[in-house]
Amino acid sequence: MGYEKISELDSIKPVNEEKQTITDEVPAHLEPYLQTKPTFGLTDDQIIERRNQFGPNELTEKKRNKLLHFLSFSLTKDWLDFGIILGMLVINAIIGYIEESRAESAIASLKNSLALKCRCWRNGQLTEVSSRDIVVGDIIVLRLGDIAPADAKLLGIGASGESIESDIQVDQSSLTGESLPVKKKPGNLVYSSCVIKQGQQQAIVVRTGADTFIGKTANLISVTTDSGRFQKVINYIGNFLIIVSVVLVLILFVYDLVEQRNLTGSITQDQVLAILNEMVVLTIAAIPVGLPTVMSVTMAIGAKQLSKRQVIVKRLTAVEEFASVSILCSDKTGTLTKNELAFDEPYLAGSYDKNDILLYSYLASEVATDDPIEFAVRTAAEAQHPQVMNDGSHTVQGYKVTSFNPFNPVDKMAQATVQDTATLDTFRVAKGAPPVILKLIGGNKEAEEMVDSFASRGLRCLGVARTMSGSENWELVGLLSFIDPPRNDSAETLAECQRFGISVKMITGDQRVIAQEVAGRLGMGHNIMDSDELTDPNKSEKEVSDMCLHSDGFARVVPEHKYRVVEILQERGYFVAMTGDGVNDAPALKKANVGIAVAGATDAARSASDIVLLEPGLSAIIDGIKISRVIFQRLQSYALYRITSTIHFLLFFFVITLAEDWKMPPVFLILISLLNDAATLIMAVDNVSISHSPNMWRLRLMIVLSFVLAIALSLFSFAHFYIFRDVLHVTPGELSTIMYLHISSAPHFVIFSTRTNTFWWKSFPSLFFSIIVLGTQVIALLLSVYGAFGENQNIAGIGWVRGIIIISISLAIFLVIDVIKVLTIYIWEKFEKNPSTTSSYASSKKKSTSKAAAFIEKRSRTTYDKTVTHGSDNSEKPY
C-alpha cells in the first residue's frame, strides 16, 4: 500500500532520506562479477571460482582452543605453592570452564534469526541453496518473509523474469534502527540480515560475508580489547597480598640466615634448605590461594540463578560487573517498543467517537496487504470495535463494501462505497494523506492544527472522511494517529531501574520528535540529543560530554554514534550497560561494560554481548540487577575478610619471629590455609541484602579497613601468646596448639562481620553458611584438644576446657572487631573529602529539566559519579 509515504510531512522526513549512512554504490572492481544472466544464474565452475576468491558467505568467528581455554583457568604463576593448591585450582578451572561452556552452548543454540536457505538461480534452474554457499554474482529471489543472505542489488523483475508493478518493502531496523519498513526500487541494495516485508524480486549478490554492511559493522567489535574490571580488582588484591607476603617472608628469611650464622659461625646447605622450607610453608599459608576459587564459585552460582530467569551469562565476570552499572543505554526499536505500528489516540471531528473512526477506516482498508499502517488499522478495529468480525473474514456486521479503490500514489487515498444492510442506504468513505482528505472536505483549520501537532510529536497520521447518505458532500470523521508503541512492561522496568539507582538513556535511529514522544510515554524525560550534536565541530569535547551525560536519550544515531555515546559515558567514570537486538547495536554492546542482547537479537548482537535475555522486553534486567548485587556483596565480603586475615597472619608471624624467634609447626600453617579457605567457598550461598544503588569496589577503604582490623586481631594474638606462655606457663607443645586454634578461629569468625557495612546482627547469615563456618572450627577444636599430630611435631593436646575457652574468646573478639569495623567506616565517611562533581553543563544558568540531569545531581551529592571503572573509594557503598 505504501501509506508510510503519505504522512511524510515536512517536519517528519524518513531517517534514510535525511541522513543517509549506508550506500548503494558498488565498487568498480566488482562490476565484472555482476554480469550474471537473470533466470539462469552462475555455472558450477563460476561458483567454485568465486567461493575461492571471496570466501564463504559468513562472518568469521574466532574459536578458542578448548584445551588451552581449560588450562587458562588452572595454571598459575605462583610456582611456590602450585603443588599444594593444585587440587583447589583444578576445581576452580572445572567450575569456570563448565559455566562458560554452558553459556556458549546456550548462545549457539539461539542462533536461529538469520537466513539458512535461499532461492537461487543456478545453471538455469531455480533451486534452494545454503546461505553460506552464496557467492558474488549469484541471482537470488527475495520474497515476503525472506531474510536477505547477502548484500544484493534489486533487478526489478519477478522470480521467473516477469515484469513487476510494485516495489518491495524491507525491514532494516536491525541495521539502522528505523521502525518502519523501507521501500526499495530496482537498482537499490538490500542488505544482509534485512527482512522482506512485502513484494518479490530477483536480485544479484554484490557483497558477501565480511564485505557486507553487517560484516563491516561487526568489525567495530574488535576495537574493544580491554580486560574486565573484575580481573583488575582480583589482580589488585592478589598482587597486593603477594607482594606483602613475599617482602615480609624475605625479611624473615634473611633474619634467620643472619641468626644462624651468628650462632654457628657458618651456614651449611642443609641449614639454608631447612630455613627455605619454613619460608615456603609460611608463604603458602599466607598467600590467598582460595581467592580465585571462591570468586568463581560465587559468580557461577549467580549465573545459574540468572539462567532460571531466562538470562544467559556469556562472560562469567559480567555477573559481578552488572552490579556496578549506573547508566543503562537502551535501544528503542524492538527493545523499549514493540517494533510495530499501532493505533494511537485519534483526533475526532464533530460528534464522531473512537468507534466511528475505527469503523470507517476499516471499511476503507485493503484486505490482503502487509502494509504496516493497514495492519495497524485492521488490528485495532478487530480488537476494539464490536461490529468488526475478528475471524479474518474482513466483514463488518450491518455494513457491506460494494466497491473499493485501493490506495495509489497519485490520489494518495483509498475509497470505498459502503451499503448499510439494514436501511440499504449507501455512502462513501475515504482514508488517506491528511492534506488530501482535508482538501476533500473543503478545509478544517482545527484539523490542520492537529496535523501539525501530530507531526511535532513524531506521530504519523491519516485522515478519514465519509459522505452522508444521498449526498456527495464529504465531512471529516477524524485523524488517525500511529506510533510504534512502548512494550507493556517497559515503563515499569524503567521505573524499577530508577529505584535501583540506574539512569536509563534511549538510543534510536528514529528522529528526535519520535524519540521524545516515546520517552515521554515511558516517563524517561524529553531531553533527547540529536546525533548532529555528537559530532558538532563548534562544541568542545567537554560540552559534548556534558550534554551526553545529562540527556535522556539520543536520536538519529548510527553504530559509530552508539559506540561514541558509551565511550563518553565511560570516560566520565560511569559503568555503562547497553541493550540492543540489531547489528547496529553490536559495537556498542561490545564496548559497554555490560552488553545485553535482548530476545530475538541478531547473531552479531549476541556474539558481542555479555548477557543474553531469552524473554522479550527488559523485565529480566531487574532480576539481573538484584542477583548481581547480591553476588557483588558476597565477593566484597570475602575480599575484605581475606585481606584482613592475610595481613593479620603475616603481621603476627613477622613480629613474633623477630621478637621471640617462635615458629608454628608447618602442619598447622597448612591447616589454617586449606581448612579456612575451603569453608569460605560456602559464602556463595550466604544471605545478603540488595543494595538500592550501584555497587563499586572501594579498594582504598578496603585496604585501610583491612589493616585496622588486622592490627586489632594481631593485638589479641599477641595477648594470647604472652598470657599463655608467661602467665599460665604452658608447655611449648601446648603453646603451638593454643596459637593454632586461636589463629584459626579468631580471624575466621570475623567473616560474620565483613558480610555487611553495619553491625553484624542487622543482617543475619544463612543457617547453612553459619553451620559450615562453625563446623570448620569444630574440626580445629578437636585437633587441638587431642593434639592430633603428636609430640614429635612439637604439638600437644590442650584439653576441652582450654579449647572451649579459646573458641569463646574468639567469638568475643569477633564482636569487638565488629564495633571497630563500624567505627572505622564511620570515621572514613565523616572525614572523606567529597570532590565537586558539578559540571559546567549542570551548573549553567539555565536549569536542566531532564531526568538524567536530576539523576546526575543526586549522584553528585552522594559522590557516586566519580566512581571509576577500575574501582573507587568514593561510591555510596562503604567498601
Short mmCIF file of N, CA and C in Angstrom, two decimals, residues 632-695:
data_model
loop_
_atom_site.label_atom_id
_atom_site.label_comp_id
_atom_site.label_asym_id
_atom_site.label_seq_id
_atom_site.Cartn_x
_atom_site.Cartn_y
_atom_site.Cartn_z
N PHE A 632 27.77 -9.43 44.17
CA PHE A 632 28.82 -8.45 44.46
C PHE A 632 29.07 -8.35 45.96
N GLN A 633 27.99 -8.31 46.74
CA GLN A 633 28.14 -8.20 48.19
C GLN A 633 28.90 -9.41 48.74
N ARG A 634 28.64 -10.58 48.19
CA ARG A 634 29.34 -11.79 48.65
C ARG A 634 30.82 -11.72 48.30
N LEU A 635 31.10 -11.28 47.06
CA LEU A 635 32.50 -11.16 46.64
C LEU A 635 33.24 -10.14 47.50
N GLN A 636 32.59 -9.02 47.74
CA GLN A 636 33.20 -7.96 48.53
C GLN A 636 33.45 -8.41 49.97
N SER A 637 32.48 -9.14 50.51
CA SER A 637 32.62 -9.64 51.88
C SER A 637 33.81 -10.57 52.00
N TYR A 638 33.94 -11.48 51.03
CA TYR A 638 35.07 -12.41 51.08
C TYR A 638 36.40 -11.68 50.90
N ALA A 639 36.44 -10.71 49.98
CA ALA A 639 37.69 -9.99 49.73
C ALA A 639 38.16 -9.27 50.99
N LEU A 640 37.24 -8.60 51.68
CA LEU A 640 37.62 -7.90 52.90
C LEU A 640 38.11 -8.88 53.96
N TYR A 641 37.39 -9.98 54.09
CA TYR A 641 37.81 -11.00 55.07
C TYR A 641 39.19 -11.55 54.73
N ARG A 642 39.41 -11.83 53.45
CA ARG A 642 40.67 -12.49 53.07
C ARG A 642 41.86 -11.54 53.23
N ILE A 643 41.68 -10.29 52.88
CA ILE A 643 42.78 -9.33 53.06
C ILE A 643 43.09 -9.15 54.54
N THR A 644 42.03 -9.04 55.34
CA THR A 644 42.23 -8.86 56.79
C THR A 644 42.96 -10.05 57.39
N SER A 645 42.51 -11.26 57.09
CA SER A 645 43.13 -12.45 57.68
C SER A 645 44.57 -12.63 57.21
N THR A 646 44.86 -12.29 55.97
CA THR A 646 46.23 -12.43 55.45
C THR A 646 47.18 -11.44 56.14
N ILE A 647 46.74 -10.19 56.25
CA ILE A 647 47.59 -9.18 56.90
C ILE A 647 47.81 -9.54 58.37
N HIS A 648 46.74 -10.00 59.03
CA HIS A 648 46.90 -10.43 60.42
C HIS A 648 47.90 -11.57 60.53
N PHE A 649 47.77 -12.54 59.68
CA PHE A 649 48.66 -13.71 59.68
C PHE A 649 50.11 -13.27 59.51
N LEU A 650 50.37 -12.44 58.51
CA LEU A 650 51.74 -12.00 58.24
C LEU A 650 52.29 -11.11 59.35
N LEU A 651 51.45 -10.21 59.82
CA LEU A 651 51.90 -9.26 60.84
C LEU A 651 52.28 -9.99 62.15
N PHE A 652 51.43 -10.92 62.54
CA PHE A 652 51.71 -11.65 63.78
C PHE A 652 52.99 -12.47 63.66
N PHE A 653 53.10 -13.26 62.60
CA PHE A 653 54.26 -14.15 62.49
C PHE A 653 55.54 -13.36 62.22
N PHE A 654 55.44 -12.25 61.53
CA PHE A 654 56.63 -11.43 61.27
C PHE A 654 57.18 -10.88 62.60
N VAL A 655 56.28 -10.32 63.40
CA VAL A 655 56.72 -9.71 64.65
C VAL A 655 57.16 -10.78 65.65
N ILE A 656 56.38 -11.85 65.79
CA ILE A 656 56.69 -12.87 66.80
C ILE A 656 57.97 -13.61 66.47
N THR A 657 58.25 -13.74 65.16
CA THR A 657 59.50 -14.39 64.76
C THR A 657 60.70 -13.51 65.09
N LEU A 658 60.58 -12.23 64.77
CA LEU A 658 61.70 -11.32 65.03
C LEU A 658 61.88 -11.08 66.53
N ALA A 659 60.78 -11.00 67.26
CA ALA A 659 60.86 -10.66 68.68
C ALA A 659 61.17 -11.87 69.57
N GLU A 660 60.56 -13.02 69.24
CA GLU A 660 60.69 -14.17 70.14
C GLU A 660 61.32 -15.39 69.48
N ASP A 661 61.61 -15.28 68.18
CA ASP A 661 62.17 -16.42 67.45
C ASP A 661 61.29 -17.66 67.62
N TRP A 662 59.96 -17.42 67.57
CA TRP A 662 58.99 -18.52 67.72
C TRP A 662 58.40 -18.87 66.37
N LYS A 663 58.25 -20.18 66.12
CA LYS A 663 57.71 -20.64 64.85
C LYS A 663 56.62 -21.66 65.11
N MET A 664 55.54 -21.56 64.33
CA MET A 664 54.45 -22.53 64.43
C MET A 664 54.78 -23.76 63.59
N PRO A 665 54.44 -24.95 64.04
CA PRO A 665 54.67 -26.15 63.25
C PRO A 665 54.06 -26.03 61.85
N PRO A 666 54.79 -26.44 60.81
CA PRO A 666 54.30 -26.28 59.43
C PRO A 666 52.93 -26.90 59.18
N VAL A 667 52.63 -28.03 59.82
CA VAL A 667 51.34 -28.68 59.57
C VAL A 667 50.18 -27.77 59.97
N PHE A 668 50.36 -27.01 61.05
CA PHE A 668 49.33 -26.07 61.45
C PHE A 668 49.16 -24.94 60.44
N LEU A 669 50.26 -24.47 59.87
CA LEU A 669 50.17 -23.42 58.85
C LEU A 669 49.36 -23.88 57.64
N ILE A 670 49.62 -25.13 57.23
CA ILE A 670 48.87 -25.67 56.08
C ILE A 670 47.40 -25.82 56.43
N LEU A 671 47.09 -26.28 57.63
CA LEU A 671 45.71 -26.45 58.04
C LEU A 671 44.96 -25.12 58.06
N ILE A 672 45.61 -24.10 58.57
CA ILE A 672 44.98 -22.77 58.61
C ILE A 672 44.60 -22.32 57.21
N SER A 673 45.50 -22.53 56.27
CA SER A 673 45.26 -22.08 54.90
C SER A 673 44.14 -22.87 54.23
N LEU A 674 44.25 -24.19 54.24
CA LEU A 674 43.32 -25.01 53.46
C LEU A 674 41.96 -25.13 54.12
N LEU A 675 41.92 -25.37 55.43
CA LEU A 675 40.65 -25.58 56.10
C LEU A 675 39.77 -24.34 56.07
N ASN A 676 40.36 -23.20 56.34
CA ASN A 676 39.58 -21.96 56.36
C ASN A 676 39.15 -21.52 54.97
N ASP A 677 40.04 -21.65 53.97
CA ASP A 677 39.66 -21.26 52.61
C ASP A 677 38.59 -22.17 52.05
N ALA A 678 38.68 -23.47 52.37
CA ALA A 678 37.66 -24.40 51.89
C ALA A 678 36.29 -24.04 52.46
N ALA A 679 36.26 -23.61 53.72
CA ALA A 679 34.98 -23.26 54.34
C ALA A 679 34.36 -22.02 53.70
N THR A 680 35.20 -21.07 53.27
CA THR A 680 34.66 -19.83 52.72
C THR A 680 34.04 -20.01 51.35
N LEU A 681 34.21 -21.18 50.74
CA LEU A 681 33.50 -21.43 49.48
C LEU A 681 31.99 -21.31 49.66
N ILE A 682 31.55 -21.58 50.88
CA ILE A 682 30.11 -21.58 51.13
C ILE A 682 29.54 -20.18 51.20
N MET A 683 30.41 -19.16 51.12
CA MET A 683 29.91 -17.78 51.09
C MET A 683 29.02 -17.54 49.89
N ALA A 684 29.15 -18.38 48.86
CA ALA A 684 28.37 -18.20 47.64
C ALA A 684 26.87 -18.38 47.86
N VAL A 685 26.47 -18.92 49.03
CA VAL A 685 25.04 -19.10 49.30
C VAL A 685 24.63 -18.34 50.55
N ASP A 686 25.42 -17.38 50.96
CA ASP A 686 25.11 -16.62 52.16
C ASP A 686 23.99 -15.61 51.89
N ASN A 687 23.28 -15.25 52.94
CA ASN A 687 22.25 -14.20 52.85
C ASN A 687 22.92 -12.83 52.80
N VAL A 688 22.47 -11.99 51.88
CA VAL A 688 22.93 -10.60 51.84
C VAL A 688 21.74 -9.73 51.45
N SER A 689 21.82 -8.46 51.78
CA SER A 689 20.77 -7.52 51.39
C SER A 689 21.10 -6.92 50.03
N ILE A 690 20.04 -6.55 49.30
CA ILE A 690 20.22 -6.00 47.96
C ILE A 690 20.35 -4.49 48.06
N SER A 691 21.42 -3.96 47.53
CA SER A 691 21.65 -2.52 47.55
C SER A 691 20.73 -1.83 46.55
N HIS A 692 20.22 -0.66 46.91
CA HIS A 692 19.38 0.12 46.01
C HIS A 692 20.18 1.17 45.26
N SER A 693 21.49 1.04 45.28
CA SER A 693 22.35 1.90 44.48
C SER A 693 23.48 1.04 43.92
N PRO A 694 24.06 1.43 42.80
CA PRO A 694 25.12 0.62 42.19
C PRO A 694 26.30 0.38 43.14
N ASN A 695 26.85 -0.83 43.06
CA ASN A 695 27.99 -1.20 43.90
C ASN A 695 29.30 -0.92 43.17
#
